[in-house]
Short mmCIF file of C-alpha atoms and ligand atoms in Angstrom, two decimals:
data_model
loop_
_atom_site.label_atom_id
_atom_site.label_comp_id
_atom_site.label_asym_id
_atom_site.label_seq_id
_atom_site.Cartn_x
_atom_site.Cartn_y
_atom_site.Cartn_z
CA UNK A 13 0.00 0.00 0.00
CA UNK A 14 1.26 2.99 -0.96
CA UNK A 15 1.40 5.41 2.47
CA UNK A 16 2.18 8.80 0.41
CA UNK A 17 -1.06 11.27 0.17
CA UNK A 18 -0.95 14.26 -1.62
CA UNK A 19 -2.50 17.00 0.77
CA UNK A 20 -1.41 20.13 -1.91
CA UNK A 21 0.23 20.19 -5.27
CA UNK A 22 3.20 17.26 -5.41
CA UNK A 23 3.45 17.33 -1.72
CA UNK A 24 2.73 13.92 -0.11
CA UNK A 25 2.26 13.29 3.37
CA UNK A 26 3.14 9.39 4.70
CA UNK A 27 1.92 8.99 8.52
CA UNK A 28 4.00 6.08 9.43
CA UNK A 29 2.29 3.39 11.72
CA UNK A 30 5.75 2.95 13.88
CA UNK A 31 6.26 6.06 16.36
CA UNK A 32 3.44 7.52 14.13
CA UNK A 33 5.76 10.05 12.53
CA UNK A 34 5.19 11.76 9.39
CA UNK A 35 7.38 11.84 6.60
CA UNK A 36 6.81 14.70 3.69
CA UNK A 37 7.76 14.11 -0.13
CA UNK A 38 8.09 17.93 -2.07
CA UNK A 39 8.70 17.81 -5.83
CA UNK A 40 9.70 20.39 -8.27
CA UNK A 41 11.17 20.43 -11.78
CA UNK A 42 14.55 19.78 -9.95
CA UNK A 43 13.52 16.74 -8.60
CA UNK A 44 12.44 15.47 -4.85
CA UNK A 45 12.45 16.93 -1.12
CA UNK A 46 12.16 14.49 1.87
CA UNK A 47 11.46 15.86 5.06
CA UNK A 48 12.55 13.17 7.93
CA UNK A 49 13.34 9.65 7.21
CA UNK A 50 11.80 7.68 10.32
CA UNK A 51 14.04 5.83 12.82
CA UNK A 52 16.39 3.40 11.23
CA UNK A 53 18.43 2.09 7.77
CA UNK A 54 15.54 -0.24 7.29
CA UNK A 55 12.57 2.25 7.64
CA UNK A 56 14.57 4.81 5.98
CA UNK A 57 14.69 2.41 2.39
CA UNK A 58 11.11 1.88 2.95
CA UNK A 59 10.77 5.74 2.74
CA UNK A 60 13.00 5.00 -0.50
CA UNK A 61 11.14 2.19 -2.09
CA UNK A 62 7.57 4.15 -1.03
CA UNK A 63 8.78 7.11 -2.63
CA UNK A 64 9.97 5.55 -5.52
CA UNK A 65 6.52 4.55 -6.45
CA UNK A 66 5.24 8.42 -6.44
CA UNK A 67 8.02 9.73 -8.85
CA UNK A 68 11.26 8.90 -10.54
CA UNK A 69 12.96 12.23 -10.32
CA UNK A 70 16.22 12.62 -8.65
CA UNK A 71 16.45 13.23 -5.12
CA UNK A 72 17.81 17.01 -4.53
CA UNK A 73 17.79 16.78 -0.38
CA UNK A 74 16.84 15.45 2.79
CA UNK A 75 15.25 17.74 5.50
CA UNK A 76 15.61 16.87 9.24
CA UNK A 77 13.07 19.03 11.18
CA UNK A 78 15.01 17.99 14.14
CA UNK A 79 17.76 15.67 15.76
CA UNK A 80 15.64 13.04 17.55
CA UNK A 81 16.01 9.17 16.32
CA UNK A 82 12.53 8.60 14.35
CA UNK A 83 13.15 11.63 12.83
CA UNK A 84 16.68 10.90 11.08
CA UNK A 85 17.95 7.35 11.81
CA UNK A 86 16.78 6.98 8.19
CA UNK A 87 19.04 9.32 6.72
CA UNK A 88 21.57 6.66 5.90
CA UNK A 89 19.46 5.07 3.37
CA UNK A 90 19.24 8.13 1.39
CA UNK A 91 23.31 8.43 2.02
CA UNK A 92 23.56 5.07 0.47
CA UNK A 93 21.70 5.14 -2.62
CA UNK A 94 23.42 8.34 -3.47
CA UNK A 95 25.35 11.33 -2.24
CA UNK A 96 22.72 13.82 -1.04
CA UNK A 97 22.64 16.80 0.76
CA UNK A 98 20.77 16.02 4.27
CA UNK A 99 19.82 19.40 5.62
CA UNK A 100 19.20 20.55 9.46
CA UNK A 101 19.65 23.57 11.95
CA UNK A 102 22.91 23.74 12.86
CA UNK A 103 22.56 22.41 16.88
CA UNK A 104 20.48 19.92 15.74
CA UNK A 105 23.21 18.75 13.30
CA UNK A 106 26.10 18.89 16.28
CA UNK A 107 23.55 16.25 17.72
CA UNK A 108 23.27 13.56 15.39
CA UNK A 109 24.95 10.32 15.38
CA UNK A 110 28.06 9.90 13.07
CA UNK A 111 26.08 7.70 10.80
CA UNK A 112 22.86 9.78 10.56
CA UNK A 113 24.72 13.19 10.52
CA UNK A 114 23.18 15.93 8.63
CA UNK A 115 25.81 17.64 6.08
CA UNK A 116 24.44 21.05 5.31
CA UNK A 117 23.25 23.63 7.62
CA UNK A 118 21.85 26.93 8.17
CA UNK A 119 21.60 28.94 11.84
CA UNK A 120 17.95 31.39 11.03
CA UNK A 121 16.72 30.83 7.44
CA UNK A 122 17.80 29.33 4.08
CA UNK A 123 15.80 27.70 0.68
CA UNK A 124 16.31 24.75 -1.31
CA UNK A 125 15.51 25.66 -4.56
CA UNK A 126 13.26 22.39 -6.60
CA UNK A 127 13.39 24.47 -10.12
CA UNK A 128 9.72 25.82 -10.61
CA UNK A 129 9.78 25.88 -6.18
CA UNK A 130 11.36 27.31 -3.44
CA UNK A 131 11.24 25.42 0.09
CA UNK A 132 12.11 27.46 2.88
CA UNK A 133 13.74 26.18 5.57
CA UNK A 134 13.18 28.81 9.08
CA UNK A 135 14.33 27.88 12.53
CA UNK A 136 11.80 29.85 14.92
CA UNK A 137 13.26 29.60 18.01
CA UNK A 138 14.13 26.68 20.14
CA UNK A 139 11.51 24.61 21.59
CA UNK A 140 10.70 20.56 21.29
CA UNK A 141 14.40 21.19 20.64
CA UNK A 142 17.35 23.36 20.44
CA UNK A 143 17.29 22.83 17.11
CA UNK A 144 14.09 22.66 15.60
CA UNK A 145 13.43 24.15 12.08
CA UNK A 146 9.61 24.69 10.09
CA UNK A 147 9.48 23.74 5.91
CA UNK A 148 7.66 26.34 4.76
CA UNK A 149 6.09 26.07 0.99
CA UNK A 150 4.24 28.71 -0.23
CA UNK A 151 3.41 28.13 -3.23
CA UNK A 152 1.16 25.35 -1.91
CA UNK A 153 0.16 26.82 1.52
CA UNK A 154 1.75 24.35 3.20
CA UNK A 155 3.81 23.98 6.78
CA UNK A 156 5.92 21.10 7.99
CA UNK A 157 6.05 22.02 11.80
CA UNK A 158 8.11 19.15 13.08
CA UNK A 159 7.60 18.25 16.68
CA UNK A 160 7.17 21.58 17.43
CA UNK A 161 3.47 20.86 16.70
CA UNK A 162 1.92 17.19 17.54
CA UNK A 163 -1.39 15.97 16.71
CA UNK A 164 -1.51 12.54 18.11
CA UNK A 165 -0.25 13.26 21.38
CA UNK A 166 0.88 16.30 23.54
CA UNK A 167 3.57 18.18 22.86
CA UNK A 168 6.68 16.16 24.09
CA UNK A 169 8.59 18.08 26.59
CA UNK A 170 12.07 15.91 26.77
CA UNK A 171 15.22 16.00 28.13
CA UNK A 172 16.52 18.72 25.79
CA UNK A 173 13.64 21.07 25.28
CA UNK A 174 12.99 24.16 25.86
CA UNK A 175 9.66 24.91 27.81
CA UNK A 176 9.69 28.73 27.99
CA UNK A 177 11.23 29.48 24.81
CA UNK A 178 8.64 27.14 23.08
CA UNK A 179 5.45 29.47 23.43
CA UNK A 180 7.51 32.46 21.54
CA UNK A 181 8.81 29.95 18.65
CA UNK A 182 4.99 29.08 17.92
CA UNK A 183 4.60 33.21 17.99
CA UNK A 184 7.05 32.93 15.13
CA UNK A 185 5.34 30.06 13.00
CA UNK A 186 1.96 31.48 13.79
CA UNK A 187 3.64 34.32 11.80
CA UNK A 188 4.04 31.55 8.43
CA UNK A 189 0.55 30.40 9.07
CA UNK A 190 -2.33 32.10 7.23
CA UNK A 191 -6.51 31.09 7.48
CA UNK A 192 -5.90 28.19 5.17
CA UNK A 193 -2.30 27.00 5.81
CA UNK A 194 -2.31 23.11 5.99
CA UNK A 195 0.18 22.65 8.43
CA UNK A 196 1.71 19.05 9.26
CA UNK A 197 2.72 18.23 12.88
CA UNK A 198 5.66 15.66 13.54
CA UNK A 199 3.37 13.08 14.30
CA UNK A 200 -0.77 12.59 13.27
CA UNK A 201 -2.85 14.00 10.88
CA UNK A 202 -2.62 17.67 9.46
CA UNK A 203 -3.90 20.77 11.06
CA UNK A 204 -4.82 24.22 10.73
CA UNK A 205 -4.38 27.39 12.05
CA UNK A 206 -6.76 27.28 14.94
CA UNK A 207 -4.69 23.85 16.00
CA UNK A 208 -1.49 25.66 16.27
CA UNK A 209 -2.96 28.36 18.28
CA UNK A 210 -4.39 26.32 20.60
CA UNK A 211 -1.66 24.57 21.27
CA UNK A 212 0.67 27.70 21.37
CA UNK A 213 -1.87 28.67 24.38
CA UNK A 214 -1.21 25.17 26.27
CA UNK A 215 2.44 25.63 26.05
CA UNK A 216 2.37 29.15 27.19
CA UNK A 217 0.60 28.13 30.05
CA UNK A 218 2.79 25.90 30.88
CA UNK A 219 5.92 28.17 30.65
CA UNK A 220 4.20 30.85 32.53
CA UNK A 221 2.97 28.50 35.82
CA UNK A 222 6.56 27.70 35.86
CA UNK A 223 7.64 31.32 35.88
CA UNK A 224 5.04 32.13 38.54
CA UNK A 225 5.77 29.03 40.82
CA UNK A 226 9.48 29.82 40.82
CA UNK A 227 8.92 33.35 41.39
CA UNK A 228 6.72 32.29 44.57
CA UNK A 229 9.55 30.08 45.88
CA UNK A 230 7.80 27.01 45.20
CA UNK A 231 10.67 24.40 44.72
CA UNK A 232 11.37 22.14 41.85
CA UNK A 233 10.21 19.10 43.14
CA UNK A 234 6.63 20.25 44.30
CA UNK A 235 5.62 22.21 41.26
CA UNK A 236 3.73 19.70 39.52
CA UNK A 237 1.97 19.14 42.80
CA UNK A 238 1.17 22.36 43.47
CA UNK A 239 -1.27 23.55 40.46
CA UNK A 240 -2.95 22.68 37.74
CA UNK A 241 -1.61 22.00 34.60
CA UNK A 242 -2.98 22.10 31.30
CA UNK A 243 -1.51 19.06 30.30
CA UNK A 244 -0.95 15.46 32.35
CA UNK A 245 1.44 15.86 35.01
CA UNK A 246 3.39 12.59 34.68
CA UNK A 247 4.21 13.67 31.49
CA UNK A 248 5.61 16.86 32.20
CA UNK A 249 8.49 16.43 34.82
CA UNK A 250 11.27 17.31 31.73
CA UNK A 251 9.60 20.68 31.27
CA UNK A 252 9.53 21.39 34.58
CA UNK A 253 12.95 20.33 35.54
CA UNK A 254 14.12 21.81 32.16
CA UNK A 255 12.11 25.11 33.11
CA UNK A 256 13.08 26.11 36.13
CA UNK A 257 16.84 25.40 35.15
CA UNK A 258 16.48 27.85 32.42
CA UNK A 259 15.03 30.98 34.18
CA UNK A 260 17.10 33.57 34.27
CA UNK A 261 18.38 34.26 38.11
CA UNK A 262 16.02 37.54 38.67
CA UNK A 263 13.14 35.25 38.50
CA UNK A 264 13.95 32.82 41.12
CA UNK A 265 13.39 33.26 44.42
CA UNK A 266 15.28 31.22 47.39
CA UNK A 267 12.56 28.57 48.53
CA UNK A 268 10.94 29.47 51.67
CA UNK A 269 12.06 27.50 54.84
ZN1 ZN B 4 11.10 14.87 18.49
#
């Protein structure tokens, strides 16, 4: 069965059962865009072989939207069929394994030009990641978000994200979204504007109840206990953590004895 859809003019969405991640096929004149090549060499050639059913034009570059593993442990299939350019922002390239690694890369903006299409390539902010970056076609009103959006489960607050930066990064791809932008999360099924809004909300409430809690002097470990949140608590421990590590000094108060 062929996963690709096309949701706007030669640009194919595949919502991949495994980690339900999305991957995003762009053509032009010049030949093929991929944007994220799922989590390993064998999922990655099934991206290949999947793809190679659409269209038999030459591949011009891969697209990571970010560093994580179902993201770009595919990469090296593209590597090895031939010698493409595989495109990130430049932290999340100093993060990728040595045989996943990303080759060309860009710090606020850049294009990759398809012929009779541009693709632009804009890294809002930091957010799901230090280095997360949006696709941005206009031509077909479409917006690959990455992980910076999510449709089929809350945002994921990990390890290396950035909670309170994350609400002014959406500010920034609200910016590239107009009334009938079809924009496509990381993982699950395409959204719209209202979508990305909402969710811009959730996360700002989240970075602002851990400003406020800090700046009452409530400690680290009883914040989630504290309040309410607007998502589950269990899964947001990282952003907490990750939040209160990042405020800058004038916010904090010394807990109260
Ligand atoms: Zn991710």
């Amino acid at each position: 069965m062929q996963p690709f859809g096309e949701i706007a003019d030669r640009v194919w969405v595949a919502r991949y059962e495994a980690y339900d991640v999305n991957v995003t096929l762009v053509e032009g004149e010049a030949g093929l865009l991929v944007v994220d090549t799922r989590a390993s060499l064998d999922e990655g050639r099934a991206v290949l072989a999947d793809l190679r059913r659409l269209s038999s034009r030459p591949l011009v570059a891969v697209v990571n939207t970010h560093e994580h593993f179902d993201h770009t442990f595919g990469n090296e299939a593209f590597v090895e069929e031939r010698a493409v350019p595989v495109i990130a922002h430049e932290t999340a390239a100093a993060h990728m394994r040595a045989s996943v690694p990303a080759d060309t890369t860009f710090s606020s903006v850049t294009a990759v030009d398809l012929g009779d299409r541009a693709v632009e390539l804009v890294h809002p902010g930091r957010g799901h990641t230090g280095g997360d970056l949006v696709v941005r076609l206009g031509d077909a009103d479409v917006l690959l978000a990455g992980d910076l959006v999510e449709e089929s489960g809350m945002p994921s607050y990990g390890d290396d994200s950035y909670p309170l930066e994350w609400p002014w990064s959406l500010d920034l791809v609200l910016e590239l979204v107009g009334p009938d932008t079809v924009v496509v999360p990381g993982h699950g099924a395409p959204v719209g504007r209202d979508f990305v809004q909402d969710q811009r909300s959730a996360i700002g409430v989240v970075a602002q109840t851990i400003r406020d809690l800090a700046a009452r002097g409530v400690p680290v470990d009883q914040a989630l206990g504290t309040t309410e949140w607007p998502y589950p608590k269990e899964h947001l421990a990282d952003a907490v953590r990750r939040g209160y590590e990042q405020l800058p000094r004038s916010e904090k108060r010394l807990p109260l004895a």
